[in-house]
mmCIF file of C-alpha atoms in Angstrom:
data_model
loop_
_atom_site.group_PDB
_atom_site.id
_atom_site.type_symbol
_atom_site.label_atom_id
_atom_site.label_comp_id
_atom_site.label_asym_id
_atom_site.label_seq_id
_atom_site.Cartn_x
_atom_site.Cartn_y
_atom_site.Cartn_z
ATOM 1 C CA MET A 1 86.086 248.172 14.122
ATOM 2 C CA THR A 2 85.114 250.569 16.864
ATOM 3 C CA GLU A 3 81.738 252.244 17.204
ATOM 4 C CA ASP A 4 83.105 255.483 15.732
ATOM 5 C CA GLU A 5 84.545 253.627 12.757
ATOM 6 C CA LEU A 6 81.242 251.811 12.187
ATOM 7 C CA THR A 7 79.358 255.100 12.387
ATOM 8 C CA ALA A 8 81.606 256.508 9.672
ATOM 9 C CA LEU A 9 81.182 253.336 7.562
ATOM 10 C CA LEU A 10 77.374 253.531 7.799
ATOM 11 C CA ALA A 11 77.520 257.219 6.935
ATOM 12 C CA PHE A 12 79.409 256.202 3.791
ATOM 13 C CA ALA A 13 76.743 253.555 3.032
ATOM 14 C CA ARG A 14 74.049 256.251 3.370
ATOM 15 C CA THR A 15 75.545 258.047 0.409
ATOM 16 C CA ARG A 16 75.133 254.890 -1.697
ATOM 17 C CA ASP A 17 71.722 253.607 -0.574
ATOM 18 C CA SER A 18 68.585 255.533 0.332
ATOM 19 C CA ARG A 19 67.347 252.512 2.319
ATOM 20 C CA VAL A 20 70.271 252.904 4.726
ATOM 21 C CA ARG A 21 69.584 256.630 4.890
ATOM 22 C CA ARG A 22 65.954 256.034 5.883
ATOM 23 C CA ALA A 23 66.925 253.373 8.459
ATOM 24 C CA LEU A 24 69.401 255.718 10.133
ATOM 25 C CA ALA A 25 67.006 258.666 10.162
ATOM 26 C CA ASP A 26 65.299 257.312 13.282
ATOM 27 C CA PRO A 27 67.582 257.820 16.351
ATOM 28 C CA GLN A 28 66.566 254.555 18.037
ATOM 29 C CA GLN A 29 66.896 252.518 14.868
ATOM 30 C CA SER A 30 70.247 254.206 14.148
ATOM 31 C CA ALA A 31 71.629 253.360 17.610
ATOM 32 C CA ARG A 32 70.445 249.748 17.302
ATOM 33 C CA THR A 33 71.970 249.372 13.831
ATOM 34 C CA ILE A 34 75.328 250.791 14.925
ATOM 35 C CA ALA A 35 75.389 248.468 17.966
ATOM 36 C CA GLU A 36 74.602 245.415 15.812
ATOM 37 C CA TRP A 37 77.285 246.290 13.249
ATOM 38 C CA THR A 38 79.853 246.979 15.978
ATOM 39 C CA ASP A 39 79.222 243.569 17.538
ATOM 40 C CA ALA A 40 79.333 241.730 14.187
ATOM 41 C CA LEU A 41 82.469 243.463 12.872
ATOM 42 C CA ALA A 42 84.473 243.768 16.089
ATOM 43 C CA ASP A 43 87.314 241.652 14.640
ATOM 44 C CA VAL A 44 87.371 243.359 11.242
ATOM 45 C CA PRO A 45 89.698 246.380 10.874
ATOM 46 C CA ALA A 46 88.404 249.536 9.247
ATOM 47 C CA MET A 47 91.551 250.034 7.194
ATOM 48 C CA LEU A 48 94.936 248.390 6.620
ATOM 49 C CA PRO A 49 96.875 250.651 4.243
ATOM 50 C CA ALA A 50 99.893 248.334 4.185
ATOM 51 C CA THR A 51 97.861 245.438 2.757
ATOM 52 C CA GLY A 52 95.232 247.337 0.771
ATOM 53 C CA TRP A 53 92.189 246.584 2.947
ATOM 54 C CA ASP A 54 89.503 249.246 3.364
ATOM 55 C CA ALA A 55 86.021 248.399 4.670
ATOM 56 C CA SER A 56 84.484 251.271 2.701
ATOM 57 C CA HIS A 57 85.802 249.680 -0.505
ATOM 58 C CA ALA A 58 83.965 246.475 0.439
ATOM 59 C CA VAL A 59 80.730 248.460 0.813
ATOM 60 C CA ARG A 60 81.275 250.202 -2.498
ATOM 61 C CA ARG A 61 82.015 246.936 -4.325
ATOM 62 C CA TYR A 62 78.802 245.474 -2.907
ATOM 63 C CA TYR A 63 76.806 248.184 -4.656
ATOM 64 C CA GLU A 64 78.923 248.076 -7.820
ATOM 65 C CA GLN A 65 77.943 244.400 -8.267
ATOM 66 C CA ARG A 66 81.359 243.555 -9.720
ATOM 67 C CA THR A 67 81.005 239.817 -9.162
ATOM 68 C CA GLY A 68 77.566 239.615 -10.719
ATOM 69 C CA ASP A 69 75.826 239.500 -7.328
ATOM 70 C CA ARG A 70 72.543 241.420 -7.610
ATOM 71 C CA SER A 71 71.727 241.368 -3.895
ATOM 72 C CA SER A 72 72.031 245.157 -3.625
ATOM 73 C CA GLN A 73 68.917 245.458 -5.807
ATOM 74 C CA PHE A 74 66.850 243.733 -3.124
ATOM 75 C CA ARG A 75 68.439 244.686 0.204
ATOM 76 C CA PRO A 76 70.927 247.180 1.655
ATOM 77 C CA VAL A 77 74.442 246.206 2.658
ATOM 78 C CA GLU A 78 74.666 244.119 5.841
ATOM 79 C CA PRO A 79 77.522 243.108 8.168
ATOM 80 C CA HIS A 80 77.907 239.679 6.592
ATOM 81 C CA ASP A 81 78.674 241.347 3.246
ATOM 82 C CA VAL A 82 81.694 243.056 4.839
ATOM 83 C CA LEU A 83 82.686 239.788 6.545
ATOM 84 C CA ALA A 84 82.531 237.982 3.198
ATOM 85 C CA ALA A 85 84.863 240.583 1.686
ATOM 86 C CA TRP A 86 87.264 240.425 4.667
ATOM 87 C CA ALA A 87 87.556 236.614 4.732
ATOM 88 C CA PRO A 88 89.756 236.163 1.603
ATOM 89 C CA HIS A 89 91.905 239.141 2.613
ATOM 90 C CA ARG A 90 92.460 237.607 6.046
ATOM 91 C CA ALA A 91 93.303 234.252 4.444
ATOM 92 C CA GLU A 92 95.908 235.972 2.273
ATOM 93 C CA LEU A 93 97.456 237.605 5.347
ATOM 94 C CA MET A 94 97.734 234.256 7.097
ATOM 95 C CA ASN A 95 99.193 232.619 3.976
ATOM 96 C CA ARG A 96 101.962 235.242 3.952
ATOM 97 C CA HIS A 97 102.566 234.938 7.689
ATOM 98 C CA THR A 98 105.397 232.813 9.083
ATOM 99 C CA ASP A 99 105.252 232.092 12.805
ATOM 100 C CA PRO A 100 108.085 233.917 14.585
ATOM 101 C CA VAL A 101 109.832 232.133 17.429
ATOM 102 C CA PRO A 102 107.968 233.089 20.636
ATOM 103 C CA ALA A 103 109.908 235.000 23.262
ATOM 104 C CA ALA A 104 108.340 232.840 25.976
ATOM 105 C CA ASP A 105 110.386 230.164 27.707
ATOM 106 C CA PRO A 106 110.105 226.986 25.592
ATOM 107 C CA ASP A 107 110.144 224.989 28.836
ATOM 108 C CA ASN A 108 106.760 226.586 29.586
ATOM 109 C CA PRO A 109 104.578 225.016 26.857
ATOM 110 C CA GLN A 110 101.414 226.859 27.887
ATOM 111 C CA ALA A 111 102.997 230.342 27.698
ATOM 112 C CA TRP A 112 104.826 229.414 24.492
ATOM 113 C CA ARG A 113 101.611 228.228 22.842
ATOM 114 C CA GLU A 114 99.591 231.228 24.057
ATOM 115 C CA GLU A 115 102.116 233.650 22.569
ATOM 116 C CA LEU A 116 102.167 231.733 19.289
ATOM 117 C CA LEU A 117 98.366 231.697 18.996
ATOM 118 C CA GLY A 118 98.176 235.323 20.120
ATOM 119 C CA THR A 119 100.482 236.369 17.293
ATOM 120 C CA ARG A 120 98.390 234.467 14.766
ATOM 121 C CA ALA A 121 95.179 236.041 16.086
ATOM 122 C CA ALA A 122 96.718 239.521 15.902
ATOM 123 C CA VAL A 123 97.599 238.951 12.240
ATOM 124 C CA ALA A 124 94.163 237.480 11.467
ATOM 125 C CA HIS A 125 92.433 240.519 13.018
ATOM 126 C CA GLY A 126 94.680 242.983 11.250
ATOM 127 C CA HIS A 127 96.293 244.320 14.423
ATOM 128 C CA VAL A 128 99.848 243.557 13.228
ATOM 129 C CA PRO A 129 101.226 242.854 9.740
ATOM 130 C CA PRO A 130 102.235 239.283 8.841
ATOM 131 C CA ALA A 131 105.778 238.254 9.715
ATOM 132 C CA GLN A 132 107.200 237.498 6.287
ATOM 133 C CA TYR A 133 110.405 235.660 7.153
ATOM 134 C CA ARG A 134 109.870 233.532 4.070
ATOM 135 C CA ALA A 135 110.208 236.645 1.880
ATOM 136 C CA ALA A 136 113.883 236.833 2.904
ATOM 137 C CA ILE A 137 114.630 233.339 1.578
ATOM 138 C CA ASP A 138 112.739 233.338 -1.721
ATOM 139 C CA ARG A 139 114.697 233.463 -4.963
ATOM 140 C CA PRO A 140 115.322 237.251 -4.929
ATOM 141 C CA GLY A 141 116.264 236.952 -1.254
ATOM 142 C CA GLN A 142 118.703 234.185 -2.049
ATOM 143 C CA ARG A 143 120.378 236.352 -4.674
ATOM 144 C CA ARG A 144 120.680 239.240 -2.212
ATOM 145 C CA ALA A 145 122.132 236.923 0.436
ATOM 146 C CA LEU A 146 124.664 235.529 -2.034
ATOM 147 C CA ALA A 147 125.698 239.061 -2.986
ATOM 148 C CA LEU A 148 126.294 239.886 0.683
ATOM 149 C CA VAL A 149 128.545 236.881 1.273
ATOM 150 C CA GLU A 150 130.289 236.951 -2.095
ATOM 151 C CA ASP A 151 133.596 238.123 -0.612
ATOM 152 C CA VAL A 152 133.368 236.024 2.548
ATOM 153 C CA GLY A 153 135.735 233.067 2.779
ATOM 154 C CA THR A 154 138.050 233.738 -0.132
ATOM 155 C CA MET A 155 140.357 230.900 0.944
ATOM 156 C CA PRO A 156 139.976 227.577 -0.916
ATOM 157 C CA ARG A 157 137.040 225.614 0.365
ATOM 158 C CA PRO A 158 137.639 222.326 2.130
ATOM 159 C CA TYR A 159 137.084 219.255 0.039
ATOM 160 C CA VAL A 160 133.633 217.730 0.369
ATOM 161 C CA PRO A 161 133.072 214.349 -1.280
ATOM 162 C CA PRO A 162 130.340 214.457 -3.962
ATOM 163 C CA ALA A 163 128.162 211.971 -2.076
ATOM 164 C CA VAL A 164 128.310 214.139 1.069
ATOM 165 C CA ALA A 165 127.607 217.302 -0.959
ATOM 166 C CA ASP A 166 124.534 215.635 -2.483
ATOM 167 C CA GLU A 167 123.303 214.592 0.962
ATOM 168 C CA LEU A 168 123.766 218.130 2.295
ATOM 169 C CA ALA A 169 121.971 219.515 -0.746
ATOM 170 C CA ALA A 170 119.016 217.215 -0.080
ATOM 171 C CA GLN A 171 118.784 218.698 3.418
ATOM 172 C CA GLY A 172 118.972 222.273 2.110
ATOM 173 C CA PHE A 173 122.650 223.070 2.758
ATOM 174 C CA GLY A 174 125.670 223.808 0.628
ATOM 175 C CA THR A 175 126.130 225.176 -2.848
ATOM 176 C CA ARG A 176 124.025 222.390 -4.343
ATOM 177 C CA ARG A 177 121.069 223.016 -2.046
ATOM 178 C CA LYS A 178 117.654 222.758 -3.546
ATOM 179 C CA ALA A 179 115.426 225.830 -3.735
ATOM 180 C CA PHE A 180 112.556 223.934 -2.086
ATOM 181 C CA PRO A 181 113.873 220.876 -0.214
ATOM 182 C CA GLU A 182 110.367 220.275 1.168
ATOM 183 C CA LEU A 183 109.389 218.940 -2.279
ATOM 184 C CA GLU A 184 110.906 215.640 -1.074
ATOM 185 C CA VAL A 185 107.603 215.008 0.759
ATOM 186 C CA GLY A 186 104.035 215.282 -0.431
ATOM 187 C CA CYS A 187 101.828 218.223 0.499
ATOM 188 C CA PRO A 188 99.226 217.296 3.158
ATOM 189 C CA LEU A 189 97.038 220.381 2.484
ATOM 190 C CA HIS A 190 93.609 219.051 1.493
ATOM 191 C CA THR A 191 93.225 221.577 -1.340
ATOM 192 C CA CYS A 192 96.635 220.672 -2.813
ATOM 193 C CA ARG A 193 97.788 217.060 -2.146
ATOM 194 C CA ALA A 194 100.829 217.528 -4.408
ATOM 195 C CA HIS A 195 102.953 214.378 -4.764
ATOM 196 C CA PRO A 196 106.642 214.361 -3.806
ATOM 197 C CA ARG A 197 108.857 216.314 -6.219
ATOM 198 C CA ARG A 198 105.741 218.095 -7.530
ATOM 199 C CA ARG A 199 105.109 221.766 -6.824
ATOM 200 C CA CYS A 200 102.231 222.881 -4.647
ATOM 201 C CA ARG A 201 99.099 224.094 -6.386
ATOM 202 C CA ARG A 202 96.383 226.616 -5.665
ATOM 203 C CA PRO A 203 92.738 225.446 -5.545
ATOM 204 C CA SER A 204 92.481 226.750 -9.120
ATOM 205 C CA GLY A 205 95.180 224.276 -10.206
ATOM 206 C CA THR A 206 97.963 226.762 -10.933
ATOM 207 C CA GLU A 207 101.399 225.933 -9.529
ATOM 208 C CA LEU A 208 103.047 227.955 -6.755
ATOM 209 C CA ARG A 209 106.394 229.147 -8.123
ATOM 210 C CA GLU A 210 107.780 231.281 -5.277
ATOM 211 C CA HIS A 211 106.873 229.237 -2.189
ATOM 212 C CA THR A 212 105.225 226.089 -0.880
ATOM 213 C CA HIS A 213 102.382 225.564 1.580
ATOM 214 C CA ASP A 214 103.149 225.887 5.287
ATOM 215 C CA LEU A 215 101.790 222.402 6.015
ATOM 216 C CA ARG A 216 104.257 220.913 3.535
ATOM 217 C CA GLN A 217 107.163 222.756 5.170
ATOM 218 C CA ARG A 218 106.090 221.445 8.575
ATOM 219 C CA ALA A 219 105.760 217.914 7.181
ATOM 220 C CA TYR A 220 109.292 218.174 5.790
ATOM 221 C CA SER A 221 110.603 219.380 9.172
ATOM 222 C CA GLU A 222 108.948 216.403 10.860
ATOM 223 C CA HIS A 223 110.470 214.139 8.198
ATOM 224 C CA LEU A 224 113.939 215.517 8.938
ATOM 225 C CA GLY A 225 113.370 215.130 12.670
ATOM 226 C CA HIS A 226 112.433 211.499 12.124
ATOM 227 C CA LEU A 227 115.578 210.901 10.086
ATOM 228 C CA MET A 228 117.759 212.500 12.764
ATOM 229 C CA THR A 229 116.344 210.233 15.478
ATOM 230 C CA GLN A 230 117.085 207.070 13.562
ATOM 231 C CA THR A 231 120.072 205.038 14.658
ATOM 232 C CA PRO A 232 122.794 205.007 11.976
ATOM 233 C CA ALA A 233 123.343 201.669 10.304
ATOM 234 C CA ALA A 234 126.401 199.752 11.506
ATOM 235 C CA ARG A 235 129.377 200.083 9.223
ATOM 236 C CA PRO A 236 130.575 196.752 7.766
ATOM 237 C CA VAL A 237 133.845 195.448 9.156
ATOM 238 C CA ARG A 238 136.430 195.125 6.464
ATOM 239 C CA ALA A 239 139.370 192.737 6.580
ATOM 240 C CA ARG A 240 142.653 194.547 6.935
ATOM 241 C CA HIS A 241 145.354 193.358 4.561
ATOM 242 C CA THR A 242 148.995 193.702 5.509
ATOM 243 C CA THR A 243 152.206 193.187 3.659
ATOM 244 C CA GLY A 244 155.565 191.906 4.751
ATOM 245 C CA GLY A 245 154.680 188.363 5.632
ATOM 246 C CA GLN A 246 152.814 186.770 8.477
ATOM 247 C CA HIS A 247 153.311 187.619 12.133
ATOM 248 C CA ARG A 248 154.509 184.791 14.294
#
């Protein structure tokens, strides 16, 4: 938040707490308070209408004592109260974010990494909305995609042996593809640790029905990469039988 935004936020807090009003009545104390809040909340946006964040709502909830916290009875609102309210909202933004492919040259690892981390930081600070590529491939997205390609390729499909179709489905391709092929591996997230073929869970224990954790998706990608680098097993040599007698 900028200094002007913090001034407006403190003016809102004055209407809720006479202690803030008295502290801001002195010009020197007011300037010092605004400077301290601006430094502490520099990475917290004042408002994000698209995601429902509003710093003034965090101040109001502090005084409404919705969570049973009675701190407002003993002290006025402080910067760390706003930070505590912003932290779960920021975590939700990052959980919905899917890293877009950087525009930097992939042969320049430093520039590629800087752009990737810069995009994540911009989302975490509320400067840009999360890139929700995953929203396009969830179950409703799959139905929309199937509707778009319903009339594509009306000619009979080439024959694919069942064993090959099953293998493609395991890798996430074909008409038999699995909704979440990453369930083939366990989830490495420390708050989940779901076993293979088990859905990811929230810290509360409830299952995730529409997506899986990012770390599990990355682990599955690494698993596929490992499989692709393995040398295929040699095919057994079969004896060829002929008819018509022996060759002389």
